[in-house]
Amino acid sequence: MIPLPVDIQYKEGEFYLNSSTCIYSTSNLSTLVKYFLELMIESIGYKLKEVNSGNNPNSINFILDDSLKNLEDEGYILEVLKETIFIKALTAKGIFYGIQSLRQLIHEELIIKIDSKEKIHTVPCLKIEDYPRFKWRGFMLDVGRHFHDIDTIKHILDLLALMKMNVFHWHLTEDQGWRIEIKKYSKLIDIGSKREDTKIKTWWSKKYRGKPHQGFYTQEDIKEIVLYAQDRFITVIPEIEMPGHCRAAIAAYPELSCQKKQKEVAIKPGIFKDIFCVGQEETFNFLKNTLNEIMELFPSDIIHIGGDEVPIKRWKKCADCKSRMKDEKIKKTKDLRNYFTKRIVDYLKSQDKKAMGWNEILYDGIDKEVIAQWWLRKKSEILNHIYNGGSIVSSHLFHVYLDYNYILIPLQKTYSFEPIPKNLHEKYHEKILGVEAPLWCEWVPNRERLEWQIFPRLAAVAEIGWTLRESKNYESFIKRLKQFNKKLDNFGVNYAPLKDVNPTKLYRILNWKNTLKWPEI
Ligand code: ACM
Ligand code: ZN
């Protein structure tokens, strides 16, 4: 099983899952029962029947139990006896995670009993008591660099659920494409969701794919995905990048930039100087109106506002930005960033939403409600934020960035990642909400490539997020991964095979030239 549960006690014997196994649940779990019945049709091919009373032989029972307060809102107990299976929890979410464990425990092989010719799947008898280490177990997908359709998003959400991950961070806007319909600003889609070409292979390559790229989600698509995620107890956190990484928005509305010149949606990756002008009120009006539509679409109480990699070159030369500095008594151009961040954070707060951003948004005096996503450097600033009462999510570049290949970030390195900064006093540990693995898609044009980058490293991230630190064990993980990969085979996932995910030192040295290269598949 991945992630490894807190406690497993194996018992003698097996439960026989067959076509007459029935499902019973206490009240309010009908959506989960429906979900489970569909899963069983897909995995074992039977439509199990639901019954209205408990204590049946050959039954699977979902039981909400108010006395299980110690399991909190995500924990569960899974008990497999020879005649009955019980999943018990305080909440439906706990039951959902019990179901995910049960799915992984059902043996793939069909057994045909000689005496009765009955076809059965077996589940080993055991008792699991389980709850997560961290409350934030996330995956981020960048759909700006390459668009991925809603079927792919749903497929990812299914896989996140299987691994008990609960945050899908959707990076929706980039220099290379704006991907979400905003009704008030139609040019974001008409212009911002299309680009002429795409650089391929690697950062310094001179090769282009030689064809346009485009794609966006309608607001109806977004609603569909949010509901799909909700049914899997996954929170969707939208990210609207600001004040940088917004060339696509500026291509659509050049008046939002300092120079107000027409630019094209970027066709190569990198950091672009053309960012939102902080001097003009139009920028804030645009962002507020956009965020208003975002807040309508996403029920999450956290909105990600990006904030990474902001070059201030244009601000330095802009009359509006200079006059803003004068009016606000801001001495250094770089401090315009903090002015910008504060205005957006305050606006979201006025709408009862919390802002989250990449760690560059931090500054002395930032609202402690802001969640910082720690990806690179600035450990002292991160610690400062924590000491001041702020929270963080750990996404360290050289451990959990899934866009690099396995030469640079082998599976074992990802598995070794510890989200809590070294030597941080225990009283602050609760401020580390958890772990999140980003997949930036500069070199990820399709689902095959995406799955190859994600798996198996995302399974390691799931275990970092869920499993107790003292129970983590790489050898045990690899053993379980072999079983887990069989489940992934059922979903047709193009994971990187185990032989390729931990290249030897010699291989890494001999292939260092390929460290930052991505074959197109
Ligand atoms: C980042 O990788 N630029 C957050
Ligand atoms: Zn400006």
Short mmCIF file of C-alpha atoms and ligand atoms in Angstrom, two decimals:
data_model
loop_
_atom_site.label_atom_id
_atom_site.label_comp_id
_atom_site.label_asym_id
_atom_site.label_seq_id
_atom_site.Cartn_x
_atom_site.Cartn_y
_atom_site.Cartn_z
CA MET A 1 0.00 0.00 0.00
CA ILE A 2 1.08 3.54 -0.73
CA PRO A 3 1.16 5.58 1.43
CA LEU A 4 2.08 3.25 4.28
CA PRO A 5 -0.56 3.39 7.04
CA VAL A 6 0.24 4.28 10.65
CA ASP A 7 -0.52 0.82 12.00
CA ILE A 8 -1.24 -2.50 10.29
CA GLN A 9 -1.82 -5.77 12.08
CA TYR A 10 -2.04 -8.73 9.75
CA LYS A 11 -4.41 -11.53 10.78
CA GLU A 12 -4.84 -15.04 9.55
CA GLY A 13 -7.16 -15.73 6.62
CA GLU A 14 -8.78 -13.87 3.78
CA PHE A 15 -12.02 -12.18 2.90
CA TYR A 16 -13.55 -13.48 -0.33
CA LEU A 17 -14.89 -10.67 -2.49
CA ASN A 18 -17.36 -12.11 -4.97
CA SER A 19 -20.47 -11.14 -6.89
CA SER A 20 -22.72 -11.63 -3.85
CA THR A 21 -20.70 -9.42 -1.50
CA CYS A 22 -23.04 -6.67 -0.28
CA ILE A 23 -22.49 -3.10 0.89
CA TYR A 24 -24.02 -1.53 3.96
CA SER A 25 -23.51 2.03 5.18
CA THR A 26 -24.75 4.23 7.98
CA SER A 27 -26.68 7.31 6.89
CA ASN A 28 -25.26 10.17 4.82
CA LEU A 29 -22.76 8.04 2.91
CA SER A 30 -24.79 7.36 -0.23
CA THR A 31 -22.42 9.35 -2.49
CA LEU A 32 -19.51 7.30 -1.21
CA VAL A 33 -21.38 4.03 -1.67
CA LYS A 34 -22.14 4.99 -5.26
CA TYR A 35 -18.49 5.90 -5.82
CA PHE A 36 -17.35 2.59 -4.33
CA LEU A 37 -19.81 0.54 -6.40
CA GLU A 38 -18.50 2.22 -9.56
CA LEU A 39 -14.91 1.54 -8.53
CA MET A 40 -15.74 -2.13 -8.04
CA ILE A 41 -17.37 -2.39 -11.46
CA GLU A 42 -14.22 -0.94 -12.99
CA SER A 43 -11.73 -2.97 -10.98
CA ILE A 44 -13.30 -6.39 -10.38
CA GLY A 45 -16.16 -6.20 -12.84
CA TYR A 46 -19.05 -6.86 -10.40
CA LYS A 47 -21.94 -4.63 -9.53
CA LEU A 48 -22.14 -5.28 -5.81
CA LYS A 49 -25.51 -4.74 -4.19
CA GLU A 50 -26.36 -2.25 -1.50
CA VAL A 51 -28.40 -3.43 1.49
CA ASN A 52 -30.36 -1.48 4.10
CA SER A 53 -29.49 -3.36 7.25
CA GLY A 54 -26.19 -4.26 8.87
CA ASN A 55 -24.70 -7.49 10.25
CA ASN A 56 -24.70 -9.36 6.97
CA PRO A 57 -22.24 -12.11 6.17
CA ASN A 58 -20.04 -11.40 3.15
CA SER A 59 -20.45 -7.65 3.50
CA ILE A 60 -18.48 -4.43 3.35
CA ASN A 61 -19.67 -1.89 5.91
CA PHE A 62 -19.04 1.85 6.00
CA ILE A 63 -19.68 3.13 9.51
CA LEU A 64 -19.58 6.73 10.70
CA ASP A 65 -18.76 6.66 14.39
CA ASP A 66 -18.81 9.80 16.57
CA SER A 67 -16.66 8.14 19.20
CA LEU A 68 -13.63 8.03 16.86
CA LYS A 69 -12.63 11.61 17.61
CA ASN A 70 -8.98 10.65 17.98
CA LEU A 71 -8.88 9.87 14.24
CA GLU A 72 -9.83 13.48 13.49
CA ASP A 73 -11.28 14.32 10.09
CA GLU A 74 -9.07 12.20 7.83
CA GLY A 75 -8.35 9.07 9.87
CA TYR A 76 -10.09 5.70 9.56
CA ILE A 77 -10.07 2.13 10.78
CA LEU A 78 -10.17 -0.66 8.23
CA GLU A 79 -10.86 -4.10 9.60
CA VAL A 80 -10.89 -7.07 7.25
CA LEU A 81 -12.36 -10.21 8.82
CA LYS A 82 -13.10 -13.47 7.01
CA GLU A 83 -16.81 -12.70 6.77
CA THR A 84 -17.00 -8.91 6.91
CA ILE A 85 -15.07 -5.75 6.16
CA PHE A 86 -15.56 -2.64 8.27
CA ILE A 87 -14.43 0.87 7.42
CA LYS A 88 -15.04 3.18 10.38
CA ALA A 89 -14.31 6.87 10.70
CA LEU A 90 -15.47 10.10 12.26
CA THR A 91 -16.13 11.69 8.84
CA ALA A 92 -17.00 10.75 5.27
CA LYS A 93 -13.49 11.82 4.32
CA GLY A 94 -12.06 9.22 6.68
CA ILE A 95 -14.31 6.57 5.11
CA PHE A 96 -13.09 7.71 1.69
CA TYR A 97 -9.47 7.10 2.72
CA GLY A 98 -10.42 3.71 4.14
CA ILE A 99 -11.87 2.88 0.71
CA GLN A 100 -8.58 3.91 -0.94
CA SER A 101 -6.70 1.51 1.32
CA LEU A 102 -9.17 -1.28 0.64
CA ARG A 103 -8.81 -0.75 -3.13
CA GLN A 104 -5.09 -1.25 -2.84
CA LEU A 105 -5.48 -4.40 -0.76
CA ILE A 106 -7.74 -6.27 -3.16
CA HIS A 107 -5.62 -8.86 -4.92
CA GLU A 108 -5.52 -8.34 -8.64
CA GLU A 109 -5.57 -12.02 -9.50
CA LEU A 110 -8.93 -13.62 -9.89
CA ILE A 111 -9.19 -16.96 -8.11
CA ILE A 112 -11.61 -19.60 -9.35
CA LYS A 113 -12.62 -21.93 -6.56
CA ILE A 114 -12.44 -25.53 -7.73
CA ASP A 115 -15.43 -26.78 -5.74
CA SER A 116 -17.97 -24.10 -6.64
CA LYS A 117 -16.36 -22.61 -9.77
CA GLU A 118 -16.99 -19.25 -8.04
CA LYS A 119 -14.81 -16.34 -9.15
CA ILE A 120 -13.35 -14.39 -6.25
CA HIS A 121 -10.85 -11.72 -5.38
CA THR A 122 -9.23 -12.00 -1.98
CA VAL A 123 -8.41 -9.37 0.63
CA PRO A 124 -6.00 -10.33 3.44
CA CYS A 125 -7.44 -10.22 6.96
CA LEU A 126 -5.99 -7.33 8.91
CA LYS A 127 -6.69 -4.30 11.01
CA ILE A 128 -5.44 -0.87 9.99
CA GLU A 129 -5.62 2.26 12.08
CA ASP A 130 -4.55 5.24 10.06
CA TYR A 131 -4.37 9.01 9.85
CA PRO A 132 -2.11 11.45 7.98
CA ARG A 133 1.03 13.15 9.22
CA PHE A 134 0.30 16.41 7.33
CA LYS A 135 -2.98 18.03 6.41
CA TRP A 136 -1.62 19.36 3.07
CA ARG A 137 -0.67 16.68 0.55
CA GLY A 138 -0.59 18.43 -2.76
CA PHE A 139 0.22 18.30 -6.43
CA MET A 140 0.57 21.36 -8.68
CA LEU A 141 0.00 21.28 -12.42
CA ASP A 142 1.14 24.09 -14.71
CA VAL A 143 -1.27 24.23 -17.64
CA GLY A 144 0.14 27.53 -18.91
CA ARG A 145 3.18 26.10 -20.67
CA HIS A 146 1.12 23.27 -22.10
CA PHE A 147 -2.61 22.90 -21.91
CA HIS A 148 -3.95 19.61 -20.51
CA ASP A 149 -7.60 18.78 -21.17
CA ILE A 150 -10.25 18.10 -18.53
CA ASP A 151 -10.13 14.33 -19.08
CA THR A 152 -6.46 14.42 -18.13
CA ILE A 153 -7.25 16.58 -15.09
CA LYS A 154 -9.92 14.10 -13.96
CA HIS A 155 -7.51 11.22 -14.47
CA ILE A 156 -4.95 13.01 -12.29
CA LEU A 157 -7.57 13.67 -9.61
CA ASP A 158 -8.41 9.95 -9.56
CA LEU A 159 -4.75 9.10 -9.08
CA LEU A 160 -4.33 11.73 -6.34
CA ALA A 161 -7.31 10.22 -4.52
CA LEU A 162 -5.83 6.73 -4.75
CA MET A 163 -2.76 8.05 -2.90
CA LYS A 164 -4.85 10.00 -0.32
CA MET A 165 -3.62 13.33 -1.62
CA ASN A 166 -5.98 16.22 -0.94
CA VAL A 167 -4.80 19.39 -2.71
CA PHE A 168 -4.80 20.05 -6.45
CA HIS A 169 -3.03 23.35 -7.08
CA TRP A 170 -3.98 24.48 -10.57
CA HIS A 171 -1.46 26.90 -12.06
CA LEU A 172 -3.79 28.50 -14.60
CA THR A 173 -1.94 31.50 -16.01
CA GLU A 174 1.53 31.98 -17.44
CA ASP A 175 3.64 33.93 -19.89
CA GLN A 176 2.94 31.18 -22.42
CA GLY A 177 -0.82 31.00 -21.97
CA TRP A 178 -3.86 32.15 -20.01
CA ARG A 179 -6.09 29.12 -19.55
CA ILE A 180 -9.23 30.14 -17.66
CA GLU A 181 -12.24 31.96 -19.06
CA ILE A 182 -12.85 35.29 -17.32
CA LYS A 183 -16.17 36.66 -18.56
CA LYS A 184 -15.27 40.30 -17.98
CA TYR A 185 -12.05 40.06 -20.02
CA SER A 186 -12.71 37.95 -23.11
CA LYS A 187 -9.38 38.80 -24.77
CA LEU A 188 -7.62 36.70 -22.11
CA ILE A 189 -8.95 33.73 -24.06
CA ASP A 190 -9.27 35.21 -27.56
CA ILE A 191 -5.63 36.31 -27.47
CA GLY A 192 -4.03 35.02 -24.26
CA SER A 193 -4.81 31.31 -24.63
CA LYS A 194 -3.04 30.96 -27.99
CA ARG A 195 0.59 31.11 -28.99
CA GLU A 196 2.32 30.84 -32.32
CA ASP A 197 4.93 28.22 -31.51
CA THR A 198 6.74 26.38 -28.70
CA LYS A 199 10.39 25.85 -27.92
CA ILE A 200 11.21 22.15 -27.54
CA LYS A 201 13.91 19.90 -26.03
CA THR A 202 15.57 22.23 -23.49
CA TRP A 203 16.13 25.79 -22.25
CA TRP A 204 19.02 26.61 -24.57
CA SER A 205 17.72 24.70 -27.59
CA LYS A 206 17.07 26.58 -30.81
CA LYS A 207 14.39 24.15 -31.91
CA TYR A 208 10.70 24.93 -32.11
CA ARG A 209 7.78 22.56 -32.63
CA GLY A 210 6.68 24.56 -35.65
CA LYS A 211 2.97 24.80 -34.85
CA PRO A 212 0.68 26.92 -32.70
CA HIS A 213 -0.49 25.81 -29.27
CA GLN A 214 -3.75 26.77 -27.58
CA GLY A 215 -6.30 25.73 -25.00
CA PHE A 216 -8.46 26.99 -22.18
CA TYR A 217 -11.09 25.90 -19.68
CA THR A 218 -14.55 27.41 -19.85
CA GLN A 219 -16.14 28.34 -16.54
CA GLU A 220 -18.38 25.28 -16.99
CA ASP A 221 -15.27 23.07 -17.32
CA ILE A 222 -13.91 24.59 -14.12
CA LYS A 223 -17.14 23.92 -12.22
CA GLU A 224 -17.10 20.33 -13.44
CA ILE A 225 -13.54 19.80 -12.23
CA VAL A 226 -14.19 21.45 -8.86
CA LEU A 227 -17.15 19.08 -8.28
CA TYR A 228 -15.18 16.07 -9.46
CA ALA A 229 -12.41 16.98 -7.02
CA GLN A 230 -14.90 17.61 -4.19
CA ASP A 231 -16.28 14.10 -4.65
CA ARG A 232 -12.71 12.88 -4.06
CA PHE A 233 -12.13 15.16 -1.04
CA ILE A 234 -9.60 17.19 -2.99
CA THR A 235 -9.45 20.96 -2.66
CA VAL A 236 -8.68 22.77 -5.89
CA ILE A 237 -6.50 25.82 -5.30
CA PRO A 238 -6.41 28.14 -8.32
CA GLU A 239 -3.28 30.13 -9.03
CA ILE A 240 -3.38 33.41 -10.92
CA GLU A 241 0.21 34.58 -11.39
CA MET A 242 0.98 38.19 -10.48
CA PRO A 243 2.72 40.57 -10.84
CA GLY A 244 5.09 38.52 -13.05
CA HIS A 245 4.69 35.51 -15.35
CA CYS A 246 1.77 37.30 -16.99
CA ARG A 247 2.91 37.92 -20.60
CA ALA A 248 -0.21 36.21 -21.94
CA ALA A 249 -2.44 38.64 -20.02
CA ILE A 250 -0.34 41.56 -21.25
CA ALA A 251 -0.53 40.31 -24.84
CA ALA A 252 -4.31 40.52 -24.42
CA TYR A 253 -4.33 43.83 -22.51
CA PRO A 254 -1.06 45.75 -23.15
CA GLU A 255 -2.44 48.69 -21.14
CA LEU A 256 -1.82 46.69 -17.96
CA SER A 257 1.96 46.83 -18.48
CA CYS A 258 4.36 49.72 -17.90
CA GLN A 259 5.34 50.14 -21.55
CA LYS A 260 1.84 49.48 -22.92
CA LYS A 261 3.42 47.98 -26.04
CA GLN A 262 1.82 45.09 -27.90
CA LYS A 263 3.66 41.85 -27.04
CA GLU A 264 3.02 38.31 -28.16
CA VAL A 265 2.13 35.37 -25.92
CA ALA A 266 5.55 33.89 -25.11
CA ILE A 267 6.73 30.98 -27.25
CA LYS A 268 9.77 30.15 -25.14
CA PRO A 269 10.09 29.57 -21.41
CA GLY A 270 11.94 31.81 -18.96
CA ILE A 271 11.41 35.00 -16.99
CA PHE A 272 9.94 37.97 -18.88
CA LYS A 273 10.39 41.63 -18.04
CA ASP A 274 6.88 42.58 -19.09
CA ILE A 275 4.86 42.38 -15.93
CA PHE A 276 1.83 44.16 -14.47
CA CYS A 277 2.33 47.88 -13.87
CA VAL A 278 1.92 48.62 -10.17
CA GLY A 279 1.56 52.35 -10.78
CA GLN A 280 -1.85 52.26 -12.44
CA GLU A 281 -5.16 51.61 -10.74
CA GLU A 282 -6.31 49.78 -13.91
CA THR A 283 -4.03 46.90 -12.94
CA PHE A 284 -5.68 46.52 -9.55
CA ASN A 285 -9.15 46.83 -11.05
CA PHE A 286 -8.31 44.11 -13.55
CA LEU A 287 -6.91 41.82 -10.86
CA LYS A 288 -9.80 42.40 -8.46
CA ASN A 289 -12.38 41.72 -11.18
CA THR A 290 -10.51 38.62 -12.25
CA LEU A 291 -10.17 37.38 -8.67
CA ASN A 292 -13.90 38.01 -8.14
CA GLU A 293 -14.69 35.50 -10.89
CA ILE A 294 -12.07 33.11 -9.54
CA MET A 295 -13.57 33.27 -6.04
CA GLU A 296 -17.02 32.54 -7.50
CA LEU A 297 -15.71 29.43 -9.23
CA PHE A 298 -13.46 27.95 -6.56
CA PRO A 299 -14.87 27.27 -3.09
CA SER A 300 -11.35 26.99 -1.62
CA ASP A 301 -10.70 29.56 1.09
CA ILE A 302 -7.13 29.84 -0.23
CA ILE A 303 -6.25 31.60 -3.49
CA HIS A 304 -2.70 31.33 -4.86
CA ILE A 305 -1.36 34.60 -6.26
CA GLY A 306 1.99 33.36 -7.58
CA GLY A 307 4.54 36.09 -6.93
CA ASP A 308 7.70 34.25 -8.01
CA GLU A 309 10.43 35.56 -10.31
CA VAL A 310 9.47 39.24 -10.63
CA PRO A 311 12.02 41.38 -12.53
CA ILE A 312 11.56 45.07 -11.68
CA LYS A 313 13.32 46.57 -14.70
CA ARG A 314 10.14 48.00 -16.25
CA TRP A 315 8.94 49.47 -12.94
CA LYS A 316 12.21 51.39 -12.64
CA LYS A 317 11.54 53.29 -15.85
CA CYS A 318 7.78 53.72 -15.56
CA ALA A 319 6.34 57.16 -14.73
CA ASP A 320 3.25 55.61 -13.14
CA CYS A 321 5.31 53.28 -10.98
CA LYS A 322 7.59 56.14 -9.95
CA SER A 323 4.66 58.31 -8.98
CA ARG A 324 3.20 55.41 -6.99
CA MET A 325 6.48 55.20 -5.10
CA LYS A 326 6.36 58.90 -4.36
CA ASP A 327 2.74 58.82 -3.20
CA GLU A 328 3.30 55.81 -1.01
CA LYS A 329 6.71 56.96 0.26
CA ILE A 330 8.37 53.82 -1.11
CA LYS A 331 12.14 54.31 -1.39
CA LYS A 332 13.31 51.29 -3.36
CA THR A 333 11.68 50.04 -6.53
CA LYS A 334 11.90 46.47 -5.30
CA ASP A 335 9.64 47.42 -2.38
CA LEU A 336 6.83 48.11 -4.84
CA ARG A 337 6.44 44.35 -4.75
CA ASN A 338 5.44 44.47 -1.11
CA TYR A 339 2.98 47.29 -1.78
CA PHE A 340 1.47 45.17 -4.56
CA THR A 341 1.35 42.01 -2.43
CA LYS A 342 -0.28 43.84 0.48
CA ARG A 343 -3.03 45.28 -1.70
CA ILE A 344 -3.90 41.90 -3.18
CA VAL A 345 -3.64 40.07 0.16
CA ASP A 346 -5.86 42.70 1.80
CA TYR A 347 -8.40 42.49 -1.00
CA LEU A 348 -8.62 38.71 -0.70
CA LYS A 349 -8.92 39.06 3.07
CA SER A 350 -11.80 41.50 2.66
CA GLN A 351 -13.51 38.69 0.72
CA ASP A 352 -12.76 36.13 3.47
CA LYS A 353 -10.04 34.44 1.45
CA LYS A 354 -6.46 33.69 2.40
CA ALA A 355 -3.62 34.41 0.01
CA MET A 356 -0.90 31.94 -0.79
CA GLY A 357 2.24 32.67 -2.79
CA TRP A 358 5.68 31.44 -3.75
CA ASN A 359 8.25 32.30 -1.07
CA GLU A 360 9.40 35.51 -2.82
CA ILE A 361 6.21 37.25 -1.68
CA LEU A 362 7.42 37.29 1.92
CA TYR A 363 8.55 40.57 3.46
CA ASP A 364 8.87 41.92 6.98
CA GLY A 365 5.41 42.70 8.23
CA ILE A 366 3.46 40.55 5.77
CA ASP A 367 0.09 39.37 7.04
CA LYS A 368 0.73 36.18 9.00
CA GLU A 369 -2.31 34.55 7.41
CA VAL A 370 -0.44 34.38 4.10
CA ILE A 371 0.73 30.88 3.26
CA ALA A 372 4.19 30.76 1.72
CA GLN A 373 5.13 27.99 -0.67
CA TRP A 374 8.80 27.28 -0.05
CA TRP A 375 10.53 26.28 -3.26
CA LEU A 376 14.02 27.83 -3.20
CA ARG A 377 16.45 29.70 -0.94
CA LYS A 378 15.37 32.22 1.66
CA LYS A 379 15.38 29.79 4.56
CA SER A 380 15.81 32.66 7.01
CA GLU A 381 12.78 34.45 5.57
CA ILE A 382 10.79 31.24 5.74
CA LEU A 383 11.77 30.74 9.37
CA ASN A 384 10.94 34.34 10.12
CA HIS A 385 7.46 33.89 8.70
CA ILE A 386 6.97 30.77 10.81
CA TYR A 387 8.23 32.49 14.00
CA ASN A 388 5.78 35.32 13.30
CA GLY A 389 2.89 32.85 13.16
CA GLY A 390 2.78 32.21 9.40
CA SER A 391 2.35 28.83 7.72
CA ILE A 392 4.22 27.23 4.86
CA VAL A 393 3.91 24.40 2.36
CA SER A 394 7.20 22.69 1.43
CA SER A 395 7.94 22.25 -2.28
CA HIS A 396 11.69 22.13 -2.41
CA LEU A 397 13.04 22.49 -5.95
CA PHE A 398 15.68 19.78 -5.78
CA HIS A 399 13.45 17.18 -4.16
CA VAL A 400 9.86 17.44 -5.27
CA TYR A 401 9.91 19.37 -8.57
CA LEU A 402 8.57 16.73 -10.92
CA ASP A 403 9.56 18.52 -14.12
CA TYR A 404 13.22 17.50 -13.83
CA ASN A 405 14.27 14.13 -15.14
CA TYR A 406 15.43 11.22 -13.04
CA ILE A 407 19.12 11.99 -13.61
CA LEU A 408 18.79 15.20 -11.63
CA ILE A 409 16.11 14.10 -9.17
CA PRO A 410 16.10 10.33 -8.70
CA LEU A 411 13.20 8.67 -6.89
CA GLN A 412 15.27 8.01 -3.78
CA LYS A 413 16.10 11.70 -3.48
CA THR A 414 12.44 12.65 -3.67
CA TYR A 415 11.60 9.98 -1.08
CA SER A 416 14.22 11.37 1.30
CA PHE A 417 12.57 14.80 1.41
CA GLU A 418 11.60 16.13 4.84
CA PRO A 419 9.08 19.02 4.75
CA ILE A 420 9.96 20.34 8.22
CA PRO A 421 13.10 22.51 8.14
CA LYS A 422 16.02 21.04 10.08
CA ASN A 423 16.29 22.10 13.74
CA LEU A 424 12.91 23.84 13.73
CA HIS A 425 11.59 23.72 17.29
CA GLU A 426 8.74 21.29 17.74
CA LYS A 427 6.36 24.00 18.83
CA TYR A 428 6.45 25.38 15.28
CA HIS A 429 5.94 22.08 13.45
CA GLU A 430 2.21 22.65 13.03
CA LYS A 431 3.09 25.68 10.90
CA ILE A 432 4.41 23.34 8.22
CA LEU A 433 1.11 22.46 6.62
CA GLY A 434 2.63 19.78 4.45
CA VAL A 435 4.19 18.97 1.12
CA GLU A 436 3.33 19.78 -2.48
CA ALA A 437 5.00 18.58 -5.67
CA PRO A 438 4.81 20.92 -8.68
CA LEU A 439 4.91 19.83 -12.30
CA TRP A 440 5.94 22.70 -14.54
CA CYS A 441 5.05 21.83 -18.10
CA GLU A 442 7.56 23.60 -20.37
CA TRP A 443 8.61 20.16 -21.62
CA VAL A 444 5.40 18.27 -20.90
CA PRO A 445 3.17 18.49 -23.98
CA ASN A 446 0.96 15.43 -23.40
CA ARG A 447 -0.42 12.90 -20.94
CA GLU A 448 2.27 10.26 -21.60
CA ARG A 449 5.08 12.66 -20.76
CA LEU A 450 3.13 13.98 -17.78
CA GLU A 451 2.67 10.51 -16.30
CA TRP A 452 6.31 9.63 -16.86
CA GLN A 453 7.41 12.74 -14.96
CA ILE A 454 4.91 12.25 -12.14
CA PHE A 455 5.20 8.53 -11.48
CA PRO A 456 6.67 7.08 -9.40
CA ARG A 457 7.92 10.26 -7.70
CA LEU A 458 4.45 11.49 -6.79
CA ALA A 459 3.87 8.22 -4.93
CA ALA A 460 6.94 9.11 -2.84
CA VAL A 461 5.48 12.56 -2.19
CA ALA A 462 2.18 11.00 -1.12
CA GLU A 463 4.06 8.91 1.41
CA ILE A 464 6.01 11.94 2.67
CA GLY A 465 2.70 13.69 3.24
CA TRP A 466 0.87 10.84 4.94
CA THR A 467 3.22 8.40 6.63
CA LEU A 468 4.76 9.03 10.04
CA ARG A 469 8.35 10.15 9.75
CA GLU A 470 9.67 7.24 11.80
CA SER A 471 7.80 4.70 9.65
CA LYS A 472 9.24 5.85 6.34
CA ASN A 473 11.57 3.29 4.82
CA TYR A 474 12.84 3.38 1.26
CA GLU A 475 13.27 -0.40 0.81
CA SER A 476 9.75 -1.02 2.05
CA PHE A 477 8.50 1.74 -0.25
CA ILE A 478 10.09 0.13 -3.31
CA LYS A 479 8.58 -3.25 -2.45
CA ARG A 480 5.14 -1.71 -2.14
CA LEU A 481 5.70 0.38 -5.26
CA LYS A 482 5.94 -2.80 -7.34
CA GLN A 483 2.40 -3.71 -6.24
CA PHE A 484 1.23 -0.14 -6.64
CA ASN A 485 2.52 -0.04 -10.23
CA LYS A 486 0.23 -2.98 -11.01
CA LYS A 487 -2.70 -0.77 -9.97
CA LEU A 488 -1.33 2.00 -12.19
CA ASP A 489 -1.18 -0.52 -15.05
CA ASN A 490 -4.95 -0.91 -14.69
CA PHE A 491 -5.33 2.81 -15.30
CA GLY A 492 -2.94 2.71 -18.25
CA VAL A 493 -0.45 5.03 -16.53
CA ASN A 494 2.84 5.55 -18.35
CA TYR A 495 5.03 5.57 -15.22
CA ALA A 496 8.81 5.56 -15.47
CA PRO A 497 9.97 1.98 -14.84
CA LEU A 498 11.89 1.24 -11.64
CA LYS A 499 15.07 0.48 -13.56
CA ASP A 500 15.16 4.09 -14.83
CA VAL A 501 14.30 6.10 -11.74
CA ASN A 502 17.49 5.71 -9.70
CA PRO A 503 20.33 5.93 -12.20
CA THR A 504 23.74 4.96 -10.83
CA LYS A 505 26.35 7.59 -10.15
CA LEU A 506 28.33 6.39 -13.17
CA TYR A 507 25.28 6.65 -15.42
CA ARG A 508 24.57 10.12 -14.10
CA ILE A 509 28.14 11.24 -14.76
CA LEU A 510 28.20 9.74 -18.26
CA ASN A 511 24.84 11.34 -19.06
CA TRP A 512 25.25 14.70 -17.38
CA LYS A 513 24.70 16.37 -20.74
CA ASN A 514 21.16 15.01 -20.75
CA THR A 515 20.37 16.28 -17.28
CA LEU A 516 18.24 19.11 -18.59
CA LYS A 517 16.85 17.47 -21.70
CA TRP A 518 13.43 16.09 -22.32
CA PRO A 519 12.62 13.76 -25.21
CA GLU A 520 9.25 14.45 -26.80
CA ILE A 521 6.81 11.61 -26.41
C1 ACM B 1 8.98 28.55 -9.40
O1 ACM B 1 9.44 27.44 -9.64
N1 ACM B 1 9.30 29.57 -10.17
C2 ACM B 1 8.06 28.79 -8.30
ZN ZN B 2 4.48 50.81 -14.27
#
